[in-house]
mmCIF file of C-alpha atoms in Angstrom:
data_model
loop_
_atom_site.group_PDB
_atom_site.id
_atom_site.type_symbol
_atom_site.label_atom_id
_atom_site.label_comp_id
_atom_site.label_asym_id
_atom_site.label_seq_id
_atom_site.Cartn_x
_atom_site.Cartn_y
_atom_site.Cartn_z
ATOM 1 C CA MET A 13 -44.502 42.967 6.832
ATOM 2 C CA GLN A 14 -42.640 42.399 10.069
ATOM 3 C CA HIS A 15 -39.020 43.400 10.431
ATOM 4 C CA ALA A 16 -36.366 40.720 10.908
ATOM 5 C CA PRO A 17 -34.308 40.755 14.131
ATOM 6 C CA MET A 18 -31.687 43.488 14.144
ATOM 7 C CA LEU A 19 -28.112 42.371 13.575
ATOM 8 C CA GLU A 20 -25.669 43.485 16.243
ATOM 9 C CA SER A 21 -23.044 44.382 13.630
ATOM 10 C CA ARG A 22 -25.179 47.276 12.372
ATOM 11 C CA SER A 23 -25.065 50.533 14.247
ATOM 12 C CA GLU A 24 -28.085 51.241 16.453
ATOM 13 C CA GLU A 25 -28.425 54.660 14.842
ATOM 14 C CA VAL A 26 -28.780 53.282 11.303
ATOM 15 C CA MET A 27 -31.046 50.434 12.303
ATOM 16 C CA SER A 28 -33.371 52.659 14.325
ATOM 17 C CA LYS A 29 -33.965 54.734 11.210
ATOM 18 C CA THR A 30 -35.167 51.706 9.228
ATOM 19 C CA HIS A 31 -38.442 51.878 11.165
ATOM 20 C CA ALA A 32 -39.215 55.146 9.366
ATOM 21 C CA TYR A 33 -39.832 53.196 6.148
ATOM 22 C CA PRO A 34 -43.488 52.539 5.240
ATOM 23 C CA GLU A 35 -44.780 48.985 5.056
ATOM 24 C CA PRO A 36 -43.991 47.352 1.691
ATOM 25 C CA PHE A 37 -46.742 46.762 -0.854
ATOM 26 C CA VAL A 38 -47.031 42.974 -1.120
ATOM 27 C CA VAL A 39 -48.809 40.956 -3.812
ATOM 28 C CA PRO A 40 -49.163 37.317 -2.723
ATOM 29 C CA PRO A 41 -48.331 34.395 -5.009
ATOM 30 C CA ARG A 42 -51.118 32.877 -7.080
ATOM 31 C CA GLN A 43 -49.993 29.370 -6.198
ATOM 32 C CA GLU A 44 -47.790 27.827 -3.506
ATOM 33 C CA HIS A 45 -45.085 30.310 -2.470
ATOM 34 C CA THR A 46 -41.807 29.259 -4.116
ATOM 35 C CA HIS A 47 -40.059 32.561 -4.936
ATOM 36 C CA SER A 48 -39.921 36.152 -3.714
ATOM 37 C CA PHE A 49 -39.248 39.167 -5.960
ATOM 38 C CA ILE A 50 -38.262 42.427 -4.232
ATOM 39 C CA LEU A 51 -38.415 45.454 -6.551
ATOM 40 C CA LEU A 52 -37.603 49.072 -5.682
ATOM 41 C CA HIS A 53 -39.350 52.104 -7.162
ATOM 42 C CA GLY A 54 -37.705 55.209 -8.571
ATOM 43 C CA ARG A 55 -37.192 58.562 -6.884
ATOM 44 C CA GLY A 56 -40.435 60.303 -5.947
ATOM 45 C CA SER A 57 -42.618 57.222 -6.426
ATOM 46 C CA ASN A 58 -43.740 54.568 -3.946
ATOM 47 C CA GLY A 59 -44.035 50.808 -3.749
ATOM 48 C CA GLU A 60 -47.756 50.518 -4.450
ATOM 49 C CA LYS A 61 -47.760 52.863 -7.440
ATOM 50 C CA PHE A 62 -44.749 51.149 -8.992
ATOM 51 C CA GLY A 63 -46.016 47.661 -8.217
ATOM 52 C CA VAL A 64 -49.484 48.181 -9.661
ATOM 53 C CA GLU A 65 -48.103 49.709 -12.867
ATOM 54 C CA LEU A 66 -45.498 46.979 -13.307
ATOM 55 C CA LEU A 67 -47.749 44.031 -12.596
ATOM 56 C CA LYS A 68 -50.589 45.176 -14.851
ATOM 57 C CA THR A 69 -48.267 45.053 -17.874
ATOM 58 C CA ARG A 70 -49.670 42.387 -20.160
ATOM 59 C CA THR A 71 -49.689 40.902 -23.629
ATOM 60 C CA GLY A 72 -52.592 39.849 -25.781
ATOM 61 C CA THR A 73 -52.387 36.346 -24.323
ATOM 62 C CA SER A 74 -52.695 37.314 -20.635
ATOM 63 C CA ASN A 75 -56.385 38.219 -20.603
ATOM 64 C CA SER A 76 -57.699 36.170 -17.712
ATOM 65 C CA GLU A 77 -57.009 36.313 -13.999
ATOM 66 C CA PRO A 78 -58.886 35.581 -10.785
ATOM 67 C CA ALA A 79 -61.284 38.401 -9.951
ATOM 68 C CA ASP A 80 -60.178 38.472 -6.304
ATOM 69 C CA MET A 81 -56.524 39.242 -7.048
ATOM 70 C CA PRO A 82 -55.442 42.572 -5.444
ATOM 71 C CA VAL A 83 -53.598 43.454 -8.632
ATOM 72 C CA LYS A 84 -54.886 42.273 -11.994
ATOM 73 C CA GLY A 85 -52.436 39.727 -13.331
ATOM 74 C CA GLY A 86 -50.131 40.715 -16.153
ATOM 75 C CA ILE A 87 -47.119 39.101 -17.767
ATOM 76 C CA LEU A 88 -45.033 38.679 -14.625
ATOM 77 C CA GLN A 89 -47.776 37.161 -12.487
ATOM 78 C CA HIS A 90 -48.835 34.710 -15.173
ATOM 79 C CA ALA A 91 -45.233 33.674 -15.792
ATOM 80 C CA CYS A 92 -44.381 33.431 -12.074
ATOM 81 C CA PRO A 93 -47.495 32.077 -10.305
ATOM 82 C CA GLY A 94 -45.532 30.955 -7.235
ATOM 83 C CA THR A 95 -43.835 34.317 -6.774
ATOM 84 C CA LYS A 96 -44.569 36.754 -3.978
ATOM 85 C CA PHE A 97 -43.957 40.304 -5.226
ATOM 86 C CA ILE A 98 -42.689 42.808 -2.660
ATOM 87 C CA PHE A 99 -42.520 46.524 -3.436
ATOM 88 C CA PRO A 100 -40.901 48.466 -0.572
ATOM 89 C CA THR A 101 -41.347 52.227 -0.292
ATOM 90 C CA ALA A 102 -38.425 54.551 0.387
ATOM 91 C CA LYS A 103 -38.846 56.861 3.340
ATOM 92 C CA LYS A 104 -39.130 60.599 2.775
ATOM 93 C CA ARG A 105 -35.813 62.448 2.711
ATOM 94 C CA ARG A 106 -34.861 66.052 2.207
ATOM 95 C CA ALA A 107 -33.663 66.471 -1.376
ATOM 96 C CA ARG A 108 -30.874 69.035 -1.340
ATOM 97 C CA TRP A 109 -31.042 69.525 -5.116
ATOM 98 C CA TYR A 110 -34.746 70.369 -4.925
ATOM 99 C CA LYS A 111 -34.473 73.052 -2.217
ATOM 100 C CA ARG A 112 -34.759 70.427 0.522
ATOM 101 C CA ALA A 113 -38.182 69.242 -0.581
ATOM 102 C CA SER A 114 -39.260 66.070 1.221
ATOM 103 C CA ILE A 115 -39.687 63.194 -1.252
ATOM 104 C CA ASN A 116 -39.546 59.416 -1.281
ATOM 105 C CA GLN A 117 -35.989 58.534 -2.234
ATOM 106 C CA TRP A 118 -33.670 55.691 -1.325
ATOM 107 C CA PHE A 119 -30.786 58.115 -1.020
ATOM 108 C CA ASP A 120 -30.185 61.783 -1.714
ATOM 109 C CA GLY A 121 -28.044 62.967 -4.605
ATOM 110 C CA VAL A 122 -27.720 65.150 -7.663
ATOM 111 C CA PRO A 123 -30.151 63.923 -10.363
ATOM 112 C CA ILE A 124 -28.348 61.991 -13.086
ATOM 113 C CA ASP A 125 -29.615 64.348 -15.800
ATOM 114 C CA ALA A 126 -27.944 67.249 -13.931
ATOM 115 C CA GLN A 127 -24.524 65.598 -13.717
ATOM 116 C CA GLU A 128 -23.176 66.478 -17.155
ATOM 117 C CA ASP A 129 -20.532 68.730 -15.602
ATOM 118 C CA GLY A 130 -19.805 66.266 -12.829
ATOM 119 C CA VAL A 131 -20.471 66.520 -9.095
ATOM 120 C CA THR A 132 -18.415 67.720 -6.170
ATOM 121 C CA LYS A 133 -17.104 65.334 -3.531
ATOM 122 C CA ASP A 134 -19.588 66.793 -1.078
ATOM 123 C CA GLN A 135 -22.476 66.218 -3.499
ATOM 124 C CA GLU A 136 -21.333 62.648 -4.092
ATOM 125 C CA GLU A 137 -21.368 62.019 -0.362
ATOM 126 C CA TRP A 138 -24.991 63.154 -0.121
ATOM 127 C CA GLN A 139 -25.753 59.582 -1.161
ATOM 128 C CA LEU A 140 -24.091 57.804 1.751
ATOM 129 C CA GLU A 141 -26.612 58.223 4.562
ATOM 130 C CA GLY A 142 -29.511 56.966 2.459
ATOM 131 C CA LEU A 143 -27.517 54.112 0.951
ATOM 132 C CA ARG A 144 -26.630 52.883 4.439
ATOM 133 C CA GLU A 145 -30.105 53.225 5.909
ATOM 134 C CA SER A 146 -31.906 51.785 2.884
ATOM 135 C CA ARG A 147 -29.453 48.919 2.671
ATOM 136 C CA ALA A 148 -30.148 47.970 6.308
ATOM 137 C CA PHE A 149 -33.904 48.201 5.682
ATOM 138 C CA LEU A 150 -33.701 46.009 2.574
ATOM 139 C CA LYS A 151 -31.581 43.472 4.426
ATOM 140 C CA THR A 152 -34.402 42.878 6.907
ATOM 141 C CA ILE A 153 -36.802 42.154 4.031
ATOM 142 C CA VAL A 154 -34.346 39.918 2.184
ATOM 143 C CA ASP A 155 -33.551 37.957 5.353
ATOM 144 C CA LEU A 156 -37.244 37.220 5.908
ATOM 145 C CA GLU A 157 -37.682 35.959 2.349
ATOM 146 C CA VAL A 158 -34.452 33.930 2.425
ATOM 147 C CA ASN A 159 -35.753 32.212 5.551
ATOM 148 C CA ALA A 160 -39.040 31.506 3.761
ATOM 149 C CA VAL A 161 -37.904 30.220 0.345
ATOM 150 C CA GLY A 162 -34.086 30.110 0.330
ATOM 151 C CA ALA A 163 -31.614 32.653 -1.040
ATOM 152 C CA GLY A 164 -31.555 31.140 -4.520
ATOM 153 C CA ASN A 165 -35.288 31.779 -4.839
ATOM 154 C CA VAL A 166 -35.096 35.435 -3.807
ATOM 155 C CA PHE A 167 -34.785 38.001 -6.617
ATOM 156 C CA VAL A 168 -33.981 41.686 -6.161
ATOM 157 C CA GLY A 169 -33.967 44.677 -8.474
ATOM 158 C CA GLY A 170 -35.589 47.976 -9.228
ATOM 159 C CA MET A 171 -36.333 50.886 -11.501
ATOM 160 C CA SER A 172 -34.157 54.010 -11.903
ATOM 161 C CA GLN A 173 -32.900 55.041 -8.440
ATOM 162 C CA GLY A 174 -34.389 51.794 -7.161
ATOM 163 C CA CYS A 175 -32.107 49.918 -9.557
ATOM 164 C CA ALA A 176 -29.110 51.930 -8.327
ATOM 165 C CA MET A 177 -29.990 51.189 -4.701
ATOM 166 C CA ALA A 178 -30.553 47.503 -5.370
ATOM 167 C CA LEU A 179 -27.222 47.212 -7.218
ATOM 168 C CA HIS A 180 -25.389 48.608 -4.208
ATOM 169 C CA PHE A 181 -27.315 46.194 -2.000
ATOM 170 C CA LEU A 182 -26.375 43.243 -4.201
ATOM 171 C CA MET A 183 -22.695 44.205 -4.284
ATOM 172 C CA SER A 184 -22.601 44.445 -0.486
ATOM 173 C CA TYR A 185 -24.615 41.279 0.183
ATOM 174 C CA GLU A 186 -22.812 38.400 1.859
ATOM 175 C CA GLY A 187 -25.715 36.432 3.235
ATOM 176 C CA ALA A 188 -26.724 36.568 6.890
ATOM 177 C CA ASP A 189 -23.103 37.043 7.977
ATOM 178 C CA GLU A 190 -22.226 40.749 7.992
ATOM 179 C CA ASN A 191 -18.780 40.338 9.541
ATOM 180 C CA GLY A 192 -16.735 39.753 6.403
ATOM 181 C CA ARG A 193 -15.985 36.099 7.145
ATOM 182 C CA ALA A 194 -15.622 33.480 4.412
ATOM 183 C CA CYS A 195 -19.035 32.815 2.891
ATOM 184 C CA SER A 196 -18.507 29.929 0.468
ATOM 185 C CA ASP A 197 -21.311 28.006 2.209
ATOM 186 C CA VAL A 198 -23.813 30.875 1.930
ATOM 187 C CA PRO A 199 -26.106 30.573 -1.124
ATOM 188 C CA HIS A 200 -26.315 33.573 -3.411
ATOM 189 C CA LEU A 201 -29.456 35.474 -4.360
ATOM 190 C CA GLY A 202 -31.286 34.027 -7.353
ATOM 191 C CA CYS A 203 -31.050 36.976 -9.744
ATOM 192 C CA PHE A 204 -31.063 40.739 -10.163
ATOM 193 C CA VAL A 205 -33.381 42.686 -12.489
ATOM 194 C CA GLY A 206 -32.714 46.378 -13.131
ATOM 195 C CA MET A 207 -34.453 48.881 -15.396
ATOM 196 C CA SER A 208 -33.213 52.350 -16.413
ATOM 197 C CA GLY A 209 -30.636 52.395 -13.650
ATOM 198 C CA TRP A 210 -27.048 53.336 -12.944
ATOM 199 C CA LEU A 211 -24.228 52.472 -10.560
ATOM 200 C CA PRO A 212 -23.516 54.889 -7.691
ATOM 201 C CA PHE A 213 -19.824 55.746 -7.260
ATOM 202 C CA GLN A 214 -19.160 54.486 -10.796
ATOM 203 C CA ASP A 215 -15.810 56.314 -11.127
ATOM 204 C CA ASP A 216 -14.509 54.953 -7.819
ATOM 205 C CA ILE A 217 -15.599 51.465 -8.822
ATOM 206 C CA MET A 218 -13.824 51.690 -12.171
ATOM 207 C CA SER A 219 -10.671 52.810 -10.352
ATOM 208 C CA GLU A 220 -10.823 49.667 -8.225
ATOM 209 C CA LEU A 221 -11.217 47.553 -11.365
ATOM 210 C CA ALA A 222 -8.094 49.053 -12.952
ATOM 211 C CA PRO A 223 -4.866 47.024 -12.640
ATOM 212 C CA ILE A 224 -2.939 47.914 -9.494
ATOM 213 C CA ASP A 225 0.494 49.461 -9.939
ATOM 214 C CA PRO A 226 2.703 47.688 -7.348
ATOM 215 C CA GLY A 227 4.420 51.002 -6.671
ATOM 216 C CA GLU A 228 1.094 52.566 -5.667
ATOM 217 C CA ASP A 229 -0.132 49.769 -3.441
ATOM 218 C CA ASP A 230 0.450 51.833 -0.325
ATOM 219 C CA GLU A 231 -2.317 54.151 -1.496
ATOM 220 C CA ASP A 232 -4.879 51.339 -1.403
ATOM 221 C CA LEU A 233 -7.304 51.805 1.495
ATOM 222 C CA PHE A 234 -7.143 48.118 2.284
ATOM 223 C CA ALA A 235 -3.400 47.686 1.658
ATOM 224 C CA THR A 236 -2.063 49.548 4.704
ATOM 225 C CA SER A 237 -3.125 50.483 8.192
ATOM 226 C CA ASP A 238 -1.966 52.971 10.771
ATOM 227 C CA ASP A 239 -0.119 52.006 13.952
ATOM 228 C CA GLU A 240 -3.323 51.811 15.950
ATOM 229 C CA HIS A 241 -4.783 49.135 13.677
ATOM 230 C CA ASP A 242 -1.550 47.504 12.532
ATOM 231 C CA GLY A 243 -2.297 43.967 11.417
ATOM 232 C CA GLN A 244 -5.984 44.206 12.260
ATOM 233 C CA ILE A 245 -7.264 44.078 8.679
ATOM 234 C CA ASP A 246 -4.921 41.242 7.736
ATOM 235 C CA ASN A 247 -6.023 39.303 10.811
ATOM 236 C CA MET A 248 -9.567 39.474 9.466
ATOM 237 C CA GLY A 249 -8.389 37.341 6.578
ATOM 238 C CA LEU A 250 -8.875 40.113 4.028
ATOM 239 C CA PHE A 251 -5.759 39.099 2.100
ATOM 240 C CA GLU A 252 -5.132 35.804 0.392
ATOM 241 C CA HIS A 253 -1.492 34.866 0.849
ATOM 242 C CA ASP A 254 0.353 32.791 -1.696
ATOM 243 C CA ALA A 255 3.485 30.707 -1.117
ATOM 244 C CA ASP A 256 5.900 33.637 -1.038
ATOM 245 C CA GLY A 257 3.853 35.536 1.534
ATOM 246 C CA SER A 258 2.525 38.222 -0.843
ATOM 247 C CA SER A 259 -1.109 39.250 -0.704
ATOM 248 C CA GLU A 260 -3.534 40.065 -3.484
ATOM 249 C CA ARG A 261 -7.210 40.867 -3.742
ATOM 250 C CA SER A 262 -9.336 40.259 -6.810
ATOM 251 C CA PRO A 263 -10.827 43.298 -8.594
ATOM 252 C CA ALA A 264 -14.291 42.077 -7.579
ATOM 253 C CA THR A 265 -13.245 41.928 -3.930
ATOM 254 C CA ARG A 266 -11.790 45.441 -4.113
ATOM 255 C CA VAL A 267 -15.039 46.770 -5.584
ATOM 256 C CA CYS A 268 -17.251 44.993 -3.061
ATOM 257 C CA ASN A 269 -15.083 46.219 -0.206
ATOM 258 C CA LEU A 270 -15.386 49.770 -1.543
ATOM 259 C CA VAL A 271 -19.173 49.404 -1.569
ATOM 260 C CA ARG A 272 -19.184 47.784 1.868
ATOM 261 C CA ASP A 273 -16.980 50.566 3.231
ATOM 262 C CA ASN A 274 -19.535 53.085 1.930
ATOM 263 C CA MET A 275 -22.162 51.072 3.792
ATOM 264 C CA ASP A 276 -20.138 50.993 7.037
ATOM 265 C CA LEU A 277 -19.771 47.228 6.707
ATOM 266 C CA PRO A 278 -16.576 45.243 7.357
ATOM 267 C CA PRO A 279 -14.472 44.076 4.396
ATOM 268 C CA ILE A 280 -14.822 40.554 3.066
ATOM 269 C CA ALA A 281 -12.054 37.989 2.737
ATOM 270 C CA SER A 282 -13.310 35.958 -0.203
ATOM 271 C CA SER A 283 -11.724 36.458 -3.625
ATOM 272 C CA SER A 284 -15.135 35.530 -5.088
ATOM 273 C CA PRO A 285 -17.788 37.780 -3.528
ATOM 274 C CA LEU A 286 -21.238 36.275 -3.299
ATOM 275 C CA CYS A 287 -22.691 38.689 -5.869
ATOM 276 C CA LEU A 288 -20.575 37.140 -8.642
ATOM 277 C CA SER A 289 -22.888 34.120 -8.611
ATOM 278 C CA THR A 290 -26.069 36.170 -9.102
ATOM 279 C CA PRO A 291 -27.153 36.580 -12.768
ATOM 280 C CA VAL A 292 -28.058 40.156 -13.705
ATOM 281 C CA PHE A 293 -30.558 41.589 -16.202
ATOM 282 C CA LEU A 294 -30.272 45.281 -17.107
ATOM 283 C CA GLY A 295 -32.668 47.032 -19.488
ATOM 284 C CA HIS A 296 -32.585 50.663 -20.607
ATOM 285 C CA GLY A 297 -34.330 53.009 -23.042
ATOM 286 C CA ARG A 298 -32.161 54.540 -25.761
ATOM 287 C CA SER A 299 -34.109 57.804 -25.464
ATOM 288 C CA ASP A 300 -33.961 57.999 -21.672
ATOM 289 C CA GLU A 301 -33.917 61.705 -20.819
ATOM 290 C CA LYS A 302 -33.478 61.256 -17.051
ATOM 291 C CA VAL A 303 -30.808 58.561 -16.886
ATOM 292 C CA ASN A 304 -28.813 58.561 -20.106
ATOM 293 C CA MET A 305 -28.453 55.030 -21.421
ATOM 294 C CA GLU A 306 -24.672 55.412 -21.304
ATOM 295 C CA ARG A 307 -24.919 55.256 -17.510
ATOM 296 C CA GLY A 308 -26.631 51.903 -17.800
ATOM 297 C CA VAL A 309 -24.018 50.684 -20.288
ATOM 298 C CA GLN A 310 -21.268 51.750 -17.882
ATOM 299 C CA ALA A 311 -22.921 49.865 -15.037
ATOM 300 C CA ALA A 312 -23.189 46.706 -17.134
ATOM 301 C CA ASP A 313 -19.548 47.029 -18.172
ATOM 302 C CA ALA A 314 -18.393 47.415 -14.563
ATOM 303 C CA LEU A 315 -20.351 44.355 -13.446
ATOM 304 C CA ARG A 316 -18.930 42.297 -16.300
ATOM 305 C CA GLN A 317 -15.402 43.396 -15.430
ATOM 306 C CA MET A 318 -16.056 42.165 -11.909
ATOM 307 C CA GLY A 319 -16.910 38.773 -13.361
ATOM 308 C CA MET A 320 -20.696 38.903 -13.159
ATOM 309 C CA GLN A 321 -23.012 37.373 -15.749
ATOM 310 C CA VAL A 322 -24.949 40.306 -17.245
ATOM 311 C CA THR A 323 -27.793 40.232 -19.767
ATOM 312 C CA TRP A 324 -28.140 43.672 -21.393
ATOM 313 C CA LYS A 325 -31.148 44.848 -23.410
ATOM 314 C CA ASP A 326 -31.899 48.314 -24.780
ATOM 315 C CA TYR A 327 -35.135 49.672 -26.215
ATOM 316 C CA ASP A 328 -36.519 52.538 -28.279
ATOM 317 C CA GLU A 329 -38.380 54.110 -25.373
ATOM 318 C CA GLY A 330 -37.290 56.639 -22.759
ATOM 319 C CA HIS A 331 -37.219 56.569 -18.943
ATOM 320 C CA TRP A 332 -39.549 53.676 -18.212
ATOM 321 C CA TYR A 333 -39.780 50.041 -19.081
ATOM 322 C CA LYS A 334 -40.820 49.366 -22.673
ATOM 323 C CA VAL A 335 -44.204 47.708 -22.408
ATOM 324 C CA PRO A 336 -44.519 44.832 -22.941
ATOM 325 C CA GLN A 337 -41.203 44.020 -24.663
ATOM 326 C CA GLU A 338 -38.924 44.615 -21.682
ATOM 327 C CA ILE A 339 -41.176 42.692 -19.315
ATOM 328 C CA GLU A 340 -41.243 39.777 -21.757
ATOM 329 C CA ASP A 341 -37.434 39.900 -21.896
ATOM 330 C CA ILE A 342 -37.368 39.753 -18.101
ATOM 331 C CA VAL A 343 -39.653 36.713 -18.157
ATOM 332 C CA ARG A 344 -37.332 34.995 -20.647
ATOM 333 C CA PHE A 345 -34.378 35.865 -18.412
ATOM 334 C CA LEU A 346 -36.149 34.310 -15.420
ATOM 335 C CA ASP A 347 -37.058 31.222 -17.445
ATOM 336 C CA ASP A 348 -33.386 30.698 -18.308
ATOM 337 C CA LEU A 349 -32.187 30.705 -14.698
#
């Protein structure tokens, strides 16, 4: 897969590192190309391994497929014959928690099952470099597919850490325009599908969703600026002014600007971020020993509080998709779009 042209608004340092990512594993559509589905693997896996396992999932009715298909068709391929499936692979990063072992991961961080006692600020910030680099890499893939089939026909999602990465991508996505300008004319992505995932910086996000105390507004990152940048943020159109000159940002805008700030992206002006128009499916195993289901529930709750349409399903299994029930639920979700 070729890389899309680099956007000037991204730093050269971050963008140069996107070339360290392996080529995605791509399964072509079985019919005319109408949709593209980009799915991210979990920590330590890779695109081909995840893609083959996911796409071979089948029911008793999906017993026939063309012999020349690179991956034997399962539920998803039979239900979505015009869909091109794209499984990117995360580049290898040093995992601080695992004595700096080099593994495929979208971003570094303390494993979720080791966070019962919380994490330090420094440990939380381990995530940032990978989130920024992986986000830029994914943007090149998404841009190519949007150009091919239109944003509304491009789906994104992932499994475990791939779900977490894709959620942060979705919440920072504002179409081809990265400069925080109004984007009401930019179509949203078609849907999001996440399995056994969580939301990075969950506590910070929930703080942004809490009602703002007017007396504490000066503590808001986007509410004030120092002398050097006085008026700069407001001149971007970040604030929506009502008749009496006051300014207010929606909870969804505050959250998306938090995520975009983590990604080194400019804030957006819209009170209705583009991600609010993208339907979300989240599935999780009740017995998940790696990512406790409560983390998935918390992610779904945060997205709903932002105003997103979330379909939540939970299953008896652990840290994997429940075969074939969860995949069938995903197909039903796609059918209802």
